[in-house]
Every structure is written in structure tokens, then in C-alpha cells.
């Protein structure tokens, strides 16, 4: 059975909850917080109930005045080997850093607008060259203007600076929004990530209004990057076979998905039986796991794959095929609980005569 691993799996930093301090109420000495998920809500310039990060839309303790603070992640919360950050139109400067234990080595590759091609660890000479050639103060302008992979390495001092500096000396800003992709090539997971974007407010607001959003409950800008390199393989999908996913549960309930698989009559006639798999991926983190861990959802609970018997962890095994199939797995934990560990849900199937086909990540969208 082919694994669920994809060619690349860049996790959006904006899909983790971001807490924003609200203004102190009369007589109070402690802040309360608003929590938002998804770039659309986290950085909306107008029309947001409560406090939108970086904008004084009402109720913000620290309005920001044009500085969009990124979510801060500590411990195990953002220990993905591949993640991405959206750099919106109107960005004038970008600061982004992390923290690693002193005396350790870690290497990363970054690329603006598309996934980086480098997947192998740096050689000793490449690591040394990246370390001695570091120019953080001009790294943001080089990321935007140079369509190449950029390497960032830890110098052993604790703080690891990924990006810094202005777009140029004239306070110019980006003309369009693009994702910045970050892949860790080697080393231990970092303890935290933090950063901020400085934007030209009118240009940012105009660009925000033109963004195409994902259809998830917590929208991010549509990812239009060209494919890049990455580990793992997946079989190509069967022509005419589609999988759509929606959420059946409500806030506070265990997450329950509605998965609908549609095939052509020709495909069904050629494959009278079908098995399906629903899997949850927990990215490598600093809590227990040093590598990604996969759990498979069966109808009656969770299980881990024991090779060479993939049917033992199937959600449905050798069932009768049809042009429209529906699966409604409950994942036992709430949306909030799953997002706290950056859990992702994947779907795949195998017909009685065909190869295994991964349909990739189905939640969060």
C-alpha cells in the first residue's frame, strides 16, 4: 500500500489559533483575548467583530497601526517540517525568527511564491557557506526579487533569524500577495517562531479585497504556487473521481466529517468493490514525536498501520462500490483540540482491481 505522504505538505501558519489582547475593561487589571483562525479573519482591515490583528477596528488593546503580528508558537505548537506564511500586497518589511537550543545546528530552505525545490540536507560546505554569507538585513528584498531557493542556518547562538529588512530603501511595498514557503532540511525542531509584517495600509486593504479565499471554515488565500519537490509519493487520481468534504459537527462537538466520493459508472462497473482509508497526521513536534505520526480511523476507533495488512485499518473494507459513496467519520476530538496539535486528515481508496489512490488532505481545507 502506498503511504499517505504527499509530494509536499506545507502547513499554513494562519490555521493555528491566534490570540489577540482586547482593551482592558473598566476597573480590570487583566487582559481578555479574542481568538481568530485563518488569514481572512486574522488580518481583515474592516468589518470584523472584535479585534482584528494589526487594525484598530474596535476593542484592540494594541491596534498595531500597520504592523501585522504573526502567531507566536512555542514548544510543540508549530514544529512542522514544512510551513507557509502569507505575505500580502502592501508589505514593506518582514521580520521572522525562531529559537533553537544553543550549540545546535538546523538548516532551512525558503522560497517566495512557490515551494522550494531543495529537499536534501545541506553538505558541510553548504552549511558553512550559508552561515558565513548570511545577510539578514537584505533577505526580504532578495526573497521577493530572486526566484531561487534561499538557505537559512542556525549559528548556534540560540536565535535563528529567517527573514529581515525592508523591500527597498524607498519604503516600497509588494504589489501582490504570495505565500512564503519554509522547509526544514535538517536539525531539531525549533522552540518557537515569531514575526511581524509592516504594511502600507491603503495598499494592503486594496489587495485584501482582491484575495481569492479557500472554502474552509477558516479561510486562507488560495494557494496558487507551482509544485515543488518533497518527500513521499502518491498515485495519480482516477479520471472523473472526486472527493468533497464538509463538516457536520458544531462548535464544541467532536469533529465529524461528511466525505462524499463520486465516480463514473464506467469506473464502478470495472471495480465492484472498494476499500477506503481515513488517516490523521500529527506533525513531528517537541512533545513526544520526532517524526510525523499517522493514525487511521476505523468505524469503531483509531488504529496504527501494521504492514503488510492495510485492510485492518481501513475505514471501510471491500465494500460494494457505487457512483456516489458517503462516509461520516467522527474524530473523537473537537476542531479546537485537533488544531492545537496541527492535526491533518487525509483520505484514500483502493478498488478491487486498481492501485491505491491518495486524495490528499481533506481537513482542514
Short mmCIF file of C-alpha atoms in Angstrom, two decimals:
data_model
loop_
_atom_site.label_atom_id
_atom_site.label_comp_id
_atom_site.label_asym_id
_atom_site.label_seq_id
_atom_site.Cartn_x
_atom_site.Cartn_y
_atom_site.Cartn_z
CA UNK A 1 0.00 0.00 0.00
CA UNK A 2 1.32 3.44 -0.94
CA UNK A 3 1.60 5.76 2.06
CA UNK A 4 -0.48 8.89 2.50
CA UNK A 5 2.63 11.08 2.27
CA UNK A 6 2.29 13.87 -0.29
CA UNK A 7 4.82 15.48 -2.59
CA UNK A 8 4.82 18.41 -0.19
CA UNK A 9 2.69 19.37 2.77
CA UNK A 10 3.15 23.00 3.76
CA UNK A 11 1.03 23.83 6.80
CA UNK A 12 -0.41 27.33 6.92
CA UNK A 13 0.77 29.22 9.98
CA UNK A 14 -2.55 31.06 9.86
CA UNK A 15 -4.54 27.87 10.51
CA UNK A 16 -3.45 27.91 14.14
CA UNK A 17 -5.44 29.97 16.61
CA UNK A 18 -4.07 33.47 17.19
CA UNK A 19 -4.90 35.21 20.46
CA UNK A 20 -5.28 38.99 20.40
CA UNK A 21 -5.42 41.11 23.55
CA UNK A 22 -8.60 43.18 23.90
CA UNK A 23 -8.83 46.55 25.61
CA UNK A 24 -8.97 46.48 29.38
CA UNK A 25 -12.46 46.81 30.78
CA UNK A 26 -13.14 49.45 33.39
CA UNK A 27 -11.57 48.52 36.71
CA UNK A 28 -9.85 45.43 35.29
CA UNK A 29 -6.12 44.76 35.54
CA UNK A 30 -6.04 41.67 33.33
CA UNK A 31 -6.45 41.37 29.58
CA UNK A 32 -9.03 39.19 27.89
CA UNK A 33 -8.36 37.76 24.45
CA UNK A 34 -10.07 37.34 21.11
CA UNK A 35 -9.07 34.24 19.13
CA UNK A 36 -9.10 34.08 15.35
CA UNK A 37 -8.12 31.36 12.87
CA UNK A 38 -7.35 31.85 9.18
CA UNK A 39 -5.76 34.82 7.42
CA UNK A 40 -9.14 36.25 6.37
CA UNK A 41 -10.26 36.78 9.97
CA UNK A 42 -6.84 37.40 11.49
CA UNK A 43 -5.99 40.35 9.25
CA UNK A 44 -9.28 41.76 7.92
CA UNK A 45 -8.96 45.57 7.58
CA UNK A 46 -12.67 46.30 8.11
CA UNK A 47 -15.94 44.67 9.05
CA UNK A 48 -14.59 42.36 11.76
CA UNK A 49 -16.33 41.88 15.09
CA UNK A 50 -13.92 42.39 17.95
CA UNK A 51 -10.25 42.95 17.32
CA UNK A 52 -8.50 42.19 14.02
CA UNK A 53 -4.77 41.86 14.43
CA UNK A 54 -2.90 44.99 13.41
CA UNK A 55 -6.00 47.10 12.85
CA UNK A 56 -7.90 49.35 15.23
CA UNK A 57 -11.36 48.07 14.24
CA UNK A 58 -12.62 48.47 17.78
CA UNK A 59 -11.62 46.79 21.00
CA UNK A 60 -7.92 46.20 20.31
CA UNK A 61 -5.60 46.67 23.26
CA UNK A 62 -2.70 47.16 20.85
CA UNK A 63 -4.07 48.26 17.43
CA UNK A 64 -0.74 47.91 15.65
CA UNK A 65 -1.02 50.84 13.26
CA UNK A 66 0.15 48.90 10.22
CA UNK A 67 2.16 46.15 11.87
CA UNK A 68 0.64 42.69 11.42
CA UNK A 69 1.99 40.44 14.14
CA UNK A 70 2.25 36.76 13.24
CA UNK A 71 1.03 33.99 15.55
CA UNK A 72 3.67 33.05 18.11
CA UNK A 73 4.25 29.33 18.59
CA UNK A 74 6.09 27.77 21.48
CA UNK A 75 7.07 24.23 22.41
CA UNK A 76 5.33 21.71 20.18
CA UNK A 77 2.76 24.04 18.64
CA UNK A 78 4.49 24.81 15.33
CA UNK A 79 7.01 22.05 14.81
CA UNK A 80 6.15 21.27 11.20
CA UNK A 81 8.98 20.49 8.84
CA UNK A 82 7.11 22.40 6.13
CA UNK A 83 5.02 25.51 6.74
CA UNK A 84 3.99 28.67 4.93
CA UNK A 85 3.21 32.31 5.70
CA UNK A 86 1.16 34.62 3.50
CA UNK A 87 2.93 37.85 2.55
CA UNK A 88 0.14 40.22 1.46
CA UNK A 89 0.17 43.03 -1.07
CA UNK A 90 1.42 46.23 0.52
CA UNK A 91 4.14 44.59 2.64
CA UNK A 92 7.06 46.98 3.17
CA UNK A 93 9.17 44.91 5.55
CA UNK A 94 9.13 41.48 7.14
CA UNK A 95 10.83 40.19 10.27
CA UNK A 96 10.69 36.49 11.11
CA UNK A 97 12.76 34.47 13.58
CA UNK A 98 12.80 31.34 15.71
CA UNK A 99 14.69 29.96 18.69
CA UNK A 100 16.80 26.81 18.91
CA UNK A 101 18.89 25.36 21.70
CA UNK A 102 22.37 26.86 21.82
CA UNK A 103 25.13 24.84 20.21
CA UNK A 104 22.77 23.01 17.83
CA UNK A 105 22.54 23.02 14.04
CA UNK A 106 19.40 23.42 11.93
CA UNK A 107 19.02 24.20 8.22
CA UNK A 108 16.02 25.57 6.34
CA UNK A 109 15.19 26.46 2.75
CA UNK A 110 12.80 29.33 1.92
CA UNK A 111 11.17 30.39 -1.32
CA UNK A 112 8.73 33.17 -2.12
CA UNK A 113 5.77 32.43 -4.40
CA UNK A 114 6.45 28.73 -4.91
CA UNK A 115 7.58 25.67 -3.00
CA UNK A 116 11.36 25.27 -2.70
CA UNK A 117 12.95 22.51 -4.74
CA UNK A 118 15.65 21.51 -2.24
CA UNK A 119 14.76 18.52 -0.04
CA UNK A 120 18.18 17.06 0.87
CA UNK A 121 20.17 18.19 3.88
CA UNK A 122 22.97 20.70 3.25
CA UNK A 123 26.50 19.41 2.97
CA UNK A 124 29.09 20.66 5.43
CA UNK A 125 30.45 23.18 2.94
CA UNK A 126 26.95 24.39 2.00
CA UNK A 127 26.06 24.86 5.66
CA UNK A 128 29.25 26.85 6.25
CA UNK A 129 28.63 28.99 3.16
CA UNK A 130 25.09 29.79 4.30
CA UNK A 131 26.37 30.69 7.76
CA UNK A 132 29.20 32.97 6.66
CA UNK A 133 27.20 34.53 3.82
CA UNK A 134 24.18 35.47 5.94
CA UNK A 135 22.74 38.91 5.08
CA UNK A 136 19.51 39.06 7.04
CA UNK A 137 19.03 42.82 6.66
CA UNK A 138 18.57 42.40 2.90
CA UNK A 139 16.98 38.95 2.92
CA UNK A 140 13.39 40.13 2.39
CA UNK A 141 14.18 42.01 -0.81
CA UNK A 142 16.20 39.06 -2.11
CA UNK A 143 13.38 36.62 -1.35
CA UNK A 144 10.89 38.75 -3.30
CA UNK A 145 13.16 39.55 -6.23
CA UNK A 146 15.14 36.32 -6.69
CA UNK A 147 13.24 33.24 -7.90
CA UNK A 148 15.61 30.76 -6.22
CA UNK A 149 15.87 28.69 -3.04
CA UNK A 150 17.31 30.62 -0.07
CA UNK A 151 19.10 28.79 2.76
CA UNK A 152 18.97 29.81 6.42
CA UNK A 153 21.01 28.05 9.10
CA UNK A 154 21.39 28.26 12.87
CA UNK A 155 24.67 29.77 14.03
CA UNK A 156 24.44 28.00 17.39
CA UNK A 157 23.67 31.13 19.37
CA UNK A 158 20.00 30.48 20.15
CA UNK A 159 18.03 32.85 17.91
CA UNK A 160 17.65 31.80 14.28
CA UNK A 161 16.73 34.72 12.01
CA UNK A 162 14.86 33.68 8.87
CA UNK A 163 14.00 36.98 7.22
CA UNK A 164 14.61 40.66 7.87
CA UNK A 165 14.76 44.07 6.26
CA UNK A 166 12.70 46.32 4.03
CA UNK A 167 11.71 45.67 0.44
CA UNK A 168 13.87 48.66 -0.52
CA UNK A 169 15.22 51.93 0.88
CA UNK A 170 12.30 53.92 -0.57
CA UNK A 171 9.67 52.22 1.62
CA UNK A 172 8.18 50.47 -1.40
CA UNK A 173 5.85 47.51 -0.87
CA UNK A 174 4.83 44.29 -2.59
CA UNK A 175 2.33 44.61 -5.44
CA UNK A 176 0.60 41.27 -4.90
CA UNK A 177 0.15 38.70 -2.17
CA UNK A 178 2.13 35.45 -2.28
CA UNK A 179 2.93 32.63 0.12
CA UNK A 180 6.39 32.22 1.62
CA UNK A 181 7.28 28.51 1.90
CA UNK A 182 9.66 27.22 4.57
CA UNK A 183 11.05 23.68 4.67
CA UNK A 184 13.35 22.35 7.39
CA UNK A 185 16.15 20.32 5.84
CA UNK A 186 17.91 19.09 8.98
CA UNK A 187 18.24 19.56 12.73
CA UNK A 188 15.94 19.51 15.73
CA UNK A 189 12.61 21.31 15.84
CA UNK A 190 12.73 24.94 16.95
CA UNK A 191 11.21 26.07 20.22
CA UNK A 192 9.20 28.94 18.79
CA UNK A 193 8.54 31.19 15.81
CA UNK A 194 7.59 34.86 15.83
CA UNK A 195 7.46 37.74 13.42
CA UNK A 196 5.69 40.79 12.05
CA UNK A 197 4.82 42.42 8.73
CA UNK A 198 4.86 46.18 8.22
CA UNK A 199 2.33 47.20 5.56
CA UNK A 200 1.22 50.22 3.59
CA UNK A 201 -2.33 50.29 4.98
CA UNK A 202 -4.29 51.61 1.94
CA UNK A 203 -2.41 49.32 -0.46
CA UNK A 204 -2.87 46.37 1.88
CA UNK A 205 -6.62 46.96 2.21
CA UNK A 206 -6.99 47.21 -1.58
CA UNK A 207 -5.05 43.97 -2.05
CA UNK A 208 -7.00 42.20 0.69
CA UNK A 209 -10.26 42.96 -1.16
CA UNK A 210 -8.95 41.11 -4.25
CA UNK A 211 -7.81 37.92 -2.48
CA UNK A 212 -9.41 34.63 -3.57
CA UNK A 213 -10.18 32.59 -0.45
CA UNK A 214 -10.28 28.88 0.29
CA UNK A 215 -13.72 27.43 1.04
CA UNK A 216 -12.85 26.18 4.54
CA UNK A 217 -14.50 27.42 7.72
CA UNK A 218 -11.30 29.40 8.42
CA UNK A 219 -10.34 30.83 5.01
CA UNK A 220 -6.79 31.44 3.85
CA UNK A 221 -5.72 32.91 0.50
CA UNK A 222 -5.88 30.30 -2.26
CA UNK A 223 -2.53 28.59 -2.71
CA UNK A 224 -1.59 29.08 -6.36
CA UNK A 225 2.05 28.07 -6.09
CA UNK A 226 3.62 25.78 -8.62
CA UNK A 227 4.51 22.30 -7.33
CA UNK A 228 7.92 21.84 -5.76
CA UNK A 229 9.97 18.94 -4.54
CA UNK A 230 9.26 16.94 -1.45
CA UNK A 231 9.28 13.53 0.12
CA UNK A 232 6.79 10.77 -0.50
CA UNK A 233 4.75 9.62 -3.44
CA UNK A 234 1.13 9.35 -4.38
CA UNK A 235 -0.65 7.64 -7.23
CA UNK A 236 -2.45 9.90 -9.71
CA UNK A 237 -6.20 10.21 -9.14
CA UNK A 238 -8.56 8.28 -11.36
CA UNK A 239 -10.08 10.50 -14.03
CA UNK A 240 -13.61 11.53 -13.09
CA UNK A 241 -13.30 10.54 -9.42
CA UNK A 242 -13.88 13.40 -6.98
CA UNK A 243 -13.92 13.68 -3.19
CA UNK A 244 -15.62 16.55 -1.36
CA UNK A 245 -15.61 17.16 2.37
CA UNK A 246 -17.79 19.22 4.70
CA UNK A 247 -18.12 19.45 8.49
CA UNK A 248 -21.26 18.02 10.12
CA UNK A 249 -20.44 18.83 13.75
CA UNK A 250 -20.98 22.14 15.51
CA UNK A 251 -18.63 24.13 17.72
CA UNK A 252 -17.62 22.22 20.85
CA UNK A 253 -18.66 18.82 19.49
CA UNK A 254 -16.21 16.12 18.36
CA UNK A 255 -15.31 16.87 14.75
CA UNK A 256 -17.45 14.85 12.35
CA UNK A 257 -16.80 14.96 8.62
CA UNK A 258 -19.08 14.33 5.67
CA UNK A 259 -16.95 12.79 2.89
CA UNK A 260 -18.61 12.24 -0.49
CA UNK A 261 -16.82 10.27 -3.20
CA UNK A 262 -18.19 10.41 -6.74
CA UNK A 263 -17.13 8.09 -9.60
CA UNK A 264 -18.23 7.40 -13.13
CA UNK A 265 -20.48 4.43 -13.89
CA UNK A 266 -17.69 3.00 -16.03
CA UNK A 267 -15.27 3.08 -13.10
CA UNK A 268 -17.79 1.39 -10.80
CA UNK A 269 -18.59 -1.32 -13.35
CA UNK A 270 -14.89 -2.14 -13.64
CA UNK A 271 -14.40 -2.17 -9.85
CA UNK A 272 -17.32 -3.73 -7.97
CA UNK A 273 -15.60 -3.47 -4.57
CA UNK A 274 -13.75 -0.64 -2.85
CA UNK A 275 -11.83 -0.01 0.39
CA UNK A 276 -11.31 3.44 1.90
CA UNK A 277 -8.93 4.89 4.48
CA UNK A 278 -9.25 7.96 6.71
CA UNK A 279 -5.97 8.94 8.35
CA UNK A 280 -4.86 11.65 10.78
CA UNK A 281 -1.34 13.02 10.53
CA UNK A 282 0.31 14.54 13.63
CA UNK A 283 3.39 16.51 12.50
CA UNK A 284 6.70 15.94 14.24
CA UNK A 285 6.85 18.05 17.37
CA UNK A 286 8.73 18.58 20.59
CA UNK A 287 6.23 16.82 22.85
CA UNK A 288 6.65 13.10 22.11
CA UNK A 289 7.29 12.55 18.43
CA UNK A 290 10.44 13.32 16.47
CA UNK A 291 8.85 12.28 13.15
CA UNK A 292 5.36 12.55 11.68
CA UNK A 293 2.91 10.02 13.15
CA UNK A 294 -0.12 8.59 11.37
CA UNK A 295 -3.29 7.18 12.92
CA UNK A 296 -6.04 5.50 10.90
CA UNK A 297 -9.71 5.93 11.68
CA UNK A 298 -11.76 2.75 11.66
CA UNK A 299 -15.52 2.76 12.20
CA UNK A 300 -15.04 1.70 15.83
CA UNK A 301 -11.91 3.65 16.79
CA UNK A 302 -8.33 4.61 15.94
CA UNK A 303 -5.52 2.24 14.95
CA UNK A 304 -1.97 2.31 13.65
CA UNK A 305 -0.93 0.61 10.44
CA UNK A 306 0.70 -2.79 10.75
CA UNK A 307 2.32 -3.86 7.49
CA UNK A 308 1.58 -5.77 5.35
CA UNK A 309 -2.12 -5.67 6.33
CA UNK A 310 -3.53 -2.24 5.38
CA UNK A 311 -7.09 -3.59 5.23
CA UNK A 312 -7.01 -3.99 9.02
CA UNK A 313 -7.01 -0.18 9.43
CA UNK A 314 -9.44 0.66 6.60
CA UNK A 315 -12.48 2.79 7.39
CA UNK A 316 -14.45 0.54 5.04
CA UNK A 317 -13.00 -2.69 3.67
CA UNK A 318 -14.04 -4.25 0.35
CA UNK A 319 -17.48 -2.67 0.39
CA UNK A 320 -19.85 -2.53 -2.57
CA UNK A 321 -18.83 0.22 -4.97
CA UNK A 322 -21.26 2.87 -6.27
CA UNK A 323 -21.18 6.10 -8.26
CA UNK A 324 -21.75 8.07 -5.05
CA UNK A 325 -20.37 6.95 -1.68
CA UNK A 326 -20.70 8.79 1.62
CA UNK A 327 -18.58 8.40 4.77
CA UNK A 328 -19.15 10.28 8.05
CA UNK A 329 -16.25 9.54 10.42
CA UNK A 330 -16.23 11.09 13.88
CA UNK A 331 -12.71 12.03 15.00
CA UNK A 332 -13.47 11.97 18.77
CA UNK A 333 -11.78 15.34 19.41
CA UNK A 334 -13.10 18.84 18.78
CA UNK A 335 -11.92 21.13 16.00
CA UNK A 336 -10.03 23.22 18.57
CA UNK A 337 -8.30 20.19 20.10
CA UNK A 338 -7.16 18.90 16.71
CA UNK A 339 -5.89 22.30 15.56
CA UNK A 340 -3.87 22.71 18.76
CA UNK A 341 -1.65 19.86 17.53
CA UNK A 342 -1.87 20.86 13.83
CA UNK A 343 -3.60 17.55 13.04
CA UNK A 344 -4.49 16.99 9.38
CA UNK A 345 -6.95 14.43 7.97
CA UNK A 346 -6.32 12.54 4.72
CA UNK A 347 -8.45 10.26 2.55
CA UNK A 348 -7.52 7.47 0.16
CA UNK A 349 -9.08 4.46 -1.51
CA UNK A 350 -8.31 1.26 -3.40
CA UNK A 351 -10.66 -0.52 -5.76
CA UNK A 352 -10.76 -4.28 -6.21
CA UNK A 353 -8.70 -4.07 -9.39
CA UNK A 354 -6.85 -0.76 -9.12
CA UNK A 355 -3.89 0.69 -7.24
CA UNK A 356 -4.18 2.71 -4.05
CA UNK A 357 -5.09 6.36 -4.70
CA UNK A 358 -4.49 9.15 -2.20
CA UNK A 359 -6.88 12.10 -2.46
CA UNK A 360 -4.63 14.06 -0.14
CA UNK A 361 -5.58 16.32 2.75
CA UNK A 362 -9.32 16.78 3.24
CA UNK A 363 -9.27 18.71 6.55
CA UNK A 364 -8.59 21.48 7.36
CA UNK A 365 -9.18 22.89 3.89
#
